[in-house]
Short mmCIF file of C-alpha atoms in Angstrom, two decimals:
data_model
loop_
_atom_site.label_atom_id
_atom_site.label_comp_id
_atom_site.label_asym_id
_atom_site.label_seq_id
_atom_site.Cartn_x
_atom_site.Cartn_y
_atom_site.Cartn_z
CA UNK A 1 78.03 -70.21 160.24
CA UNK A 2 79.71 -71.70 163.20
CA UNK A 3 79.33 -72.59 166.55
CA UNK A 4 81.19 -71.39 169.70
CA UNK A 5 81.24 -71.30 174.00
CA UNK A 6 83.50 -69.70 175.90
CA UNK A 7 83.55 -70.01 179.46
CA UNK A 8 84.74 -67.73 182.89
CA UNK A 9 84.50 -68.46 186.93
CA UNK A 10 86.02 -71.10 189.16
CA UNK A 11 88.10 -73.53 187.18
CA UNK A 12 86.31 -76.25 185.38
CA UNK A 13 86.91 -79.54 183.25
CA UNK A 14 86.77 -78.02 179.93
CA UNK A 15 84.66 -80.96 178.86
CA UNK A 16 81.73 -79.29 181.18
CA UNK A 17 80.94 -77.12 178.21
CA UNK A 18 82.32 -78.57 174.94
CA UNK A 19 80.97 -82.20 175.24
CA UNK A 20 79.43 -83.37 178.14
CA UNK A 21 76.13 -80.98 178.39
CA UNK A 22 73.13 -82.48 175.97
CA UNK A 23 73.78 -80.38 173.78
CA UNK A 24 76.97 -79.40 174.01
CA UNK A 25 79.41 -77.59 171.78
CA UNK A 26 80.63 -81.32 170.22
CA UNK A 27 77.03 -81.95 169.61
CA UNK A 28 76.21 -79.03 167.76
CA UNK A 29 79.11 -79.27 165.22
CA UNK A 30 76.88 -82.46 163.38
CA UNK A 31 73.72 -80.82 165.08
CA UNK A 32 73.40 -77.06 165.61
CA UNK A 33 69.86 -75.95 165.74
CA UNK A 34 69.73 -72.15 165.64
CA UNK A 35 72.04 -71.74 162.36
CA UNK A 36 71.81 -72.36 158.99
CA UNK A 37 74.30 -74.87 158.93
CA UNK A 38 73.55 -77.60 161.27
CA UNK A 39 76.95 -79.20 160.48
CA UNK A 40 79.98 -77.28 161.70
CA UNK A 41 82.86 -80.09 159.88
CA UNK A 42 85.66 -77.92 159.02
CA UNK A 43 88.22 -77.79 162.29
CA UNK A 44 87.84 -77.07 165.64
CA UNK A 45 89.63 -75.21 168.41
CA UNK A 46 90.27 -74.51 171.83
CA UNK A 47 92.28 -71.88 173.88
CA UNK A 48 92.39 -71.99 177.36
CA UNK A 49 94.16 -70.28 180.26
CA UNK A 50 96.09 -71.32 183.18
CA UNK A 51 99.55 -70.47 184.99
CA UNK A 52 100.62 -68.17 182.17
CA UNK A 53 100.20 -64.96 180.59
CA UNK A 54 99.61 -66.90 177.04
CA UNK A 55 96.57 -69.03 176.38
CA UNK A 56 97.29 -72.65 175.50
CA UNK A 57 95.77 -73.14 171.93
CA UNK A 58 94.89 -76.62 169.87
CA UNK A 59 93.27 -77.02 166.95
CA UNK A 60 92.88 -79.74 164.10
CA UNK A 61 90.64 -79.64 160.59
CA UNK A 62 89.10 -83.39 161.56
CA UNK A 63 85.13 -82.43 162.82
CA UNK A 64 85.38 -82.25 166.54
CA UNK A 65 83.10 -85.65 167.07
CA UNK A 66 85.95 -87.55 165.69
CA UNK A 67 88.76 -86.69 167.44
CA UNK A 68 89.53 -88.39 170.15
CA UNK A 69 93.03 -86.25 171.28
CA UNK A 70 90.20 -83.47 172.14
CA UNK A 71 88.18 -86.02 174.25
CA UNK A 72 90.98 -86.89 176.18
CA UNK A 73 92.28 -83.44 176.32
CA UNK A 74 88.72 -81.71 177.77
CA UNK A 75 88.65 -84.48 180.22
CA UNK A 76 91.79 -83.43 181.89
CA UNK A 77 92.34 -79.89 181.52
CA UNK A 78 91.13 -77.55 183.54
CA UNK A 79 90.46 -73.49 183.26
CA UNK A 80 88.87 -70.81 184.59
CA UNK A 81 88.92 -69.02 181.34
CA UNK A 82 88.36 -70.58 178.00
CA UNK A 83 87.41 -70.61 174.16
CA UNK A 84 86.18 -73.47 172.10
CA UNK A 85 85.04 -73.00 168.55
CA UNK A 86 83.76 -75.72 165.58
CA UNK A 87 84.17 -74.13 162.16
CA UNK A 88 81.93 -74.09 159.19
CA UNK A 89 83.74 -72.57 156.09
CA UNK A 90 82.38 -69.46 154.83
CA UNK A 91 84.98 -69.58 151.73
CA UNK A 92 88.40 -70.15 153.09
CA UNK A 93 90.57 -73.15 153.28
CA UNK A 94 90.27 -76.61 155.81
CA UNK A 95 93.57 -75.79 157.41
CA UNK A 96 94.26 -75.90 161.18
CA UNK A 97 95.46 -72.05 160.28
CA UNK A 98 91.85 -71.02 160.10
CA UNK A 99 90.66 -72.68 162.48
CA UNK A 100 89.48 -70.44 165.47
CA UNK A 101 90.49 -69.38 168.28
CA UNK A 102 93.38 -66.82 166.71
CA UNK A 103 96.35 -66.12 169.52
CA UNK A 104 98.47 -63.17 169.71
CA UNK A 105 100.57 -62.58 173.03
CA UNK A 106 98.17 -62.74 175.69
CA UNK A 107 95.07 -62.47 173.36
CA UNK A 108 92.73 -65.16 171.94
CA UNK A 109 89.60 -64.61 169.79
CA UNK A 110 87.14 -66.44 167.73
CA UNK A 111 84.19 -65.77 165.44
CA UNK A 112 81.39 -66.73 163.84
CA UNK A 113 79.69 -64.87 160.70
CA UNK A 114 81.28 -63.28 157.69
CA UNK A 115 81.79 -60.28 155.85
CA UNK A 116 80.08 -59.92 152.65
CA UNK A 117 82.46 -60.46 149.41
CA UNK A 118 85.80 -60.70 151.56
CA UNK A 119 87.44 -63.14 148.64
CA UNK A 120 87.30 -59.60 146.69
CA UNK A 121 89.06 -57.85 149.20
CA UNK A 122 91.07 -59.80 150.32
CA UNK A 123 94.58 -58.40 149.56
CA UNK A 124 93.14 -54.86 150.54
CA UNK A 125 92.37 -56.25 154.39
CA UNK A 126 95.62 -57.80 154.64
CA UNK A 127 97.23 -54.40 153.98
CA UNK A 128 94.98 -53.19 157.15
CA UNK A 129 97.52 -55.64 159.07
CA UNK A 130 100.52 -53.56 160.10
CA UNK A 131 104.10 -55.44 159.04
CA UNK A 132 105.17 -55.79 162.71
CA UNK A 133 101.82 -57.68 163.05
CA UNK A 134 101.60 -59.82 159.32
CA UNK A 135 103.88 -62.31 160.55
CA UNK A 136 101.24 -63.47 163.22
CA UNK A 137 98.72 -63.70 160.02
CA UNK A 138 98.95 -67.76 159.74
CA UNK A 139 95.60 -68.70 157.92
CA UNK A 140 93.35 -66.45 155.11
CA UNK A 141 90.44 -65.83 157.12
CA UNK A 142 88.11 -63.00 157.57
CA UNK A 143 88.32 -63.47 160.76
CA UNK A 144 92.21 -63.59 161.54
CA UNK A 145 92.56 -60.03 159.38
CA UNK A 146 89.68 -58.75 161.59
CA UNK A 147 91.16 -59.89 164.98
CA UNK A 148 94.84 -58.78 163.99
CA UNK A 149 93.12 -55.51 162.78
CA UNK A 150 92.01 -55.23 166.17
CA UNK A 151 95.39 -55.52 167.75
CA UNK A 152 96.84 -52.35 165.41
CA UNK A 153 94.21 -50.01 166.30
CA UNK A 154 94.63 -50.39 170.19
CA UNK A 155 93.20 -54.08 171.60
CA UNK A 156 95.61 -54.07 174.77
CA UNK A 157 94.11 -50.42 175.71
CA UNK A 158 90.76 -50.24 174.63
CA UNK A 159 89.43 -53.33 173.52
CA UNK A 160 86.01 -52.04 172.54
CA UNK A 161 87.02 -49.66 170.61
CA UNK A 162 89.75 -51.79 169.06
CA UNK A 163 86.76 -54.05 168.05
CA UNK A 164 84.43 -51.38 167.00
CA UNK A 165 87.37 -49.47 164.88
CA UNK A 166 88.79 -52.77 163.05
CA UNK A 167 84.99 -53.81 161.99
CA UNK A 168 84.36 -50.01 160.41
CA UNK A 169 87.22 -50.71 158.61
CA UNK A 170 86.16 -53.85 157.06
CA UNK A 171 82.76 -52.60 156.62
CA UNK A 172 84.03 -49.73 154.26
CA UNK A 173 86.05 -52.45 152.33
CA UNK A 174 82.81 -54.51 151.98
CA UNK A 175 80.20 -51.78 151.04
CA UNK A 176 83.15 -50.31 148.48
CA UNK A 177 83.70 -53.84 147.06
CA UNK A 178 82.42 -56.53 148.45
CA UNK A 179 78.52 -57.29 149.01
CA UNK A 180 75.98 -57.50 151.83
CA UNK A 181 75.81 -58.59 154.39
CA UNK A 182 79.07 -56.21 154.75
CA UNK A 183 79.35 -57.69 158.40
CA UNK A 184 77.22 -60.57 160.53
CA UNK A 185 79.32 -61.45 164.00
CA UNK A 186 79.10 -63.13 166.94
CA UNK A 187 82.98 -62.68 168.55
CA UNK A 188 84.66 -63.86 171.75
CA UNK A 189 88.42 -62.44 172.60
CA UNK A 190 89.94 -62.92 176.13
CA UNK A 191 93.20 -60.97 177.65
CA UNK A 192 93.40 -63.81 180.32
CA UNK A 193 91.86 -61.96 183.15
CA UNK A 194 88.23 -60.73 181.08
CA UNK A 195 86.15 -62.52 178.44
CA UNK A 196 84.37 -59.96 176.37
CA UNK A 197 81.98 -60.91 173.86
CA UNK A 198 79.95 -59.20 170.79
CA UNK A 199 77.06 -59.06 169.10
CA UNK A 200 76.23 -57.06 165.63
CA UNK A 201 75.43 -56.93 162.08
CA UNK A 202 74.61 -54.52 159.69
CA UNK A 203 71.48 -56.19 158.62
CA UNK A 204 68.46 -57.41 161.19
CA UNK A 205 69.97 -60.63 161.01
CA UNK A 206 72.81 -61.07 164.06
CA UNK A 207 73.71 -64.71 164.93
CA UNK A 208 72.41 -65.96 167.93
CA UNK A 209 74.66 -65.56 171.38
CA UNK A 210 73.43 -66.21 174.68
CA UNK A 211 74.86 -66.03 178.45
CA UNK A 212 73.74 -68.20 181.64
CA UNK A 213 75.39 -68.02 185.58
CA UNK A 214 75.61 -71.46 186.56
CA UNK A 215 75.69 -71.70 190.71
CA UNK A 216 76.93 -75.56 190.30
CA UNK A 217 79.95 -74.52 188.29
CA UNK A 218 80.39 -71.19 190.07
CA UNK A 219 80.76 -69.69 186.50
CA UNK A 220 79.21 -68.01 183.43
CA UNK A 221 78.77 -70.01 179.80
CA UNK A 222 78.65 -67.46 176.81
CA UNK A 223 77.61 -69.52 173.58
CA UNK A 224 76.18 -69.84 169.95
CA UNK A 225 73.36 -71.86 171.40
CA UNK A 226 71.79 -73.25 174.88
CA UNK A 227 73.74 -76.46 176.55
CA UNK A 228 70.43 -78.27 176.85
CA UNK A 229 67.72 -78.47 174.88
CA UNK A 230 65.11 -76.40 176.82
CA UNK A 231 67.20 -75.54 179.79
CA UNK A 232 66.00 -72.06 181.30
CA UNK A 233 68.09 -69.41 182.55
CA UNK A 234 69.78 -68.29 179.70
CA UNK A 235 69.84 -64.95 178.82
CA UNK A 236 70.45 -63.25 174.89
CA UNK A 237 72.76 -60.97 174.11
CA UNK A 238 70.88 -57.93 172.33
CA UNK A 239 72.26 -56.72 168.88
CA UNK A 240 74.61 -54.16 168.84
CA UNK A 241 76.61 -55.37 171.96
CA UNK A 242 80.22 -55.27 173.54
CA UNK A 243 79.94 -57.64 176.54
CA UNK A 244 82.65 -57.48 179.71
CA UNK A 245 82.32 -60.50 181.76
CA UNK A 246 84.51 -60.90 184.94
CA UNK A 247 84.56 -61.67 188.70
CA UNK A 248 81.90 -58.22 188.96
CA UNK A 249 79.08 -60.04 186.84
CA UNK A 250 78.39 -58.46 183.43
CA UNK A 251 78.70 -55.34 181.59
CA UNK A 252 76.73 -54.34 178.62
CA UNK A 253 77.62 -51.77 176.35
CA UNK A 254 76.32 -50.57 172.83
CA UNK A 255 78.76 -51.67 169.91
CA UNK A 256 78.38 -49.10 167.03
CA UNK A 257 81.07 -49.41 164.10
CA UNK A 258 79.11 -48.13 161.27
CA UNK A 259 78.95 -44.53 163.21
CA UNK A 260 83.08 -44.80 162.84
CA UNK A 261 82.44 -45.96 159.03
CA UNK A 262 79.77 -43.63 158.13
CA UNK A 263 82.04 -40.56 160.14
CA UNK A 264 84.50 -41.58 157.39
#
C-alpha cells in the first residue's frame, strides 16, 4: 500500500506537508504506521497548481528520503492546491510512469490500494481506455487505467460519477477474473479549483484517509495518515465516501460502485 497528502487553502510551501511535519509524508515512505507496508521505496510524486490551467507534475523511482531535487523543490514552491504520493508496488514496474500523481489536461489523481488479480486483466482494462485517450496511458498501473477510465465515462462533468462508473467497471473485470479484494482505494484527483477525495472497498477493509483544517496554514490536509504522531483534530473519512473540498468547507457524499456493477 502507499502513502499520500494532498493539500487545499491559502498557498503554502509544499514542504509544510510532505517533509517538514513529524511525521510527514517523507517520513512515512521508510516509516508508515497505519499500513501494511511501512516502507513506501518505489517512486514518488508531486503535482501541484499555480498560474495555469495544468498542474505541474514531478516524479522519480529513487525513495523520496533520498532525493534531494524534491527537498529543494518543496522548499521553494508554493500552492494552494496540491498532490504528493510515495509508491509501494502492488505488482507493476519501478518506472517514473507509475509513479502517482497521473495528469491529463487539467486533471491530476493518485491512489493507493489495488484491485484484486489486475496482472490477469490487464489487457481487458486497457481496452476500457478509449483510443483518443490510450496515448495518455504512459505506465501499466491499475491505477492509471482506473483514472483514464474515469476521464471516458464523464470526469470533466460529473466527477463522482466518473469515479463511481470507472471502479464498477473494474470491479466486474476483477470478480469475472481476477480475485478479491476486487477493489481497496483511497484516491485523490483535483480539476485545479476542487480536491475531491475517496474512500471504499469491497471488503471491511478500506485504507485509512483522514482530513484536518489547520487555522495556522489557513488550509485543509487530506492524507494516508496524521502529520504528527498524536496530533488531535483530525477527522476520518468514513467508508464508502466521495469527498468535495473547496473554499465552502467539505462535502460528504456516499460512493456506491458495486450498485452500478451489480445493476449490470
Amino acid at each position: 500500500m502507499c502513502r499520500w497528502a494532498a493539500y487545499i487553502g491559502k498557498p503554502i510551501f509544499l514542504d509544510e506537508i510532505i517533509s517538514r511535519p513529524g511525521h510527514s509524508l517523507i517520513h512515512q515512505s521508510h516509516c508508515a504506521t497505519q499500513c501494511h507496508t511501512a516502507i513506501n521505496a518505489d517512486g514518488f510524486g508531486v503535482a501541484w497548481y499555480a498560474e495555469r490551467d495544468e498542474p505541474g507534475l514531478y516524479r522519480d523511482v529513487l525513495p523520496a528520503w533520498s532525493d534531494p531535487n524534491l527537498k529543494s523543490l518543496t522548499a521553494q514552491v508554493k500552492s494552494a492546491l496540491f498532490l504528493a504520493h510515495v509508491r509501494a508496488s502492488t505488482g507493476t514496474a519501478t518506472s517514473r510512469n507509475n509513479c502517482h500523481p497521473f495528469t491529463y489536461g487539467r486533471w491530476s489523481f493518485m491512489h493507493n490500494g489495488q484491485i484484486g488479480g489486475y496482472d490477469h486483466f490487464r489487457r481487458a482494462a486497457d481496452m476500457m481506455i478509449p483510443e483518443e485517450l490510450y496515448a495518455s496511458r504512459k505506465g501499466a498501473t491499475d491505477s492509471e487505467a482506473l483514472f483514464l477510465i474515469a476521464v471516458a465515462e464523464g470526469l470533466d462533468d460529473d466527477p463522482l460519477g466518473a469515479m463511481e462508473r470507472a471502479a464498477a467497471r473494474l470491479i466486474r473485470l476483477a470478480r469475472e477474473k481476477g480475485e478479491a479484494p476486487h477493489l481497496r482505494m483511497t484516491a485523490a484527483l483535483s480539476d485545479g479549483k476542487r480536491l475531491y477525495a475517496i474512500r471504499y472497498s469491497t471488503d471491511d477493509r478500506a485504507p485509512t484517509l483522514y482530513h484536518r483544517w489547520s487555522d495556522t496554514r489557513g488550509g485543509r490536509a487530506i492524507v494516508s495518515e496524521p502529520l504528527e504522531s498524536g496530533e488531535g483534530g483530525w477527522d476520518e473519512v468514513p467508508p464508502f465516501s466521495f469527498c468535495v473540498f473547496d473554499a465552502d468547507g467539505v462535502d460528504i457524499r456516499p460512493f456506491h460502485p458495486c450498485r452500478l456493477q451489480l445493476a449490470a
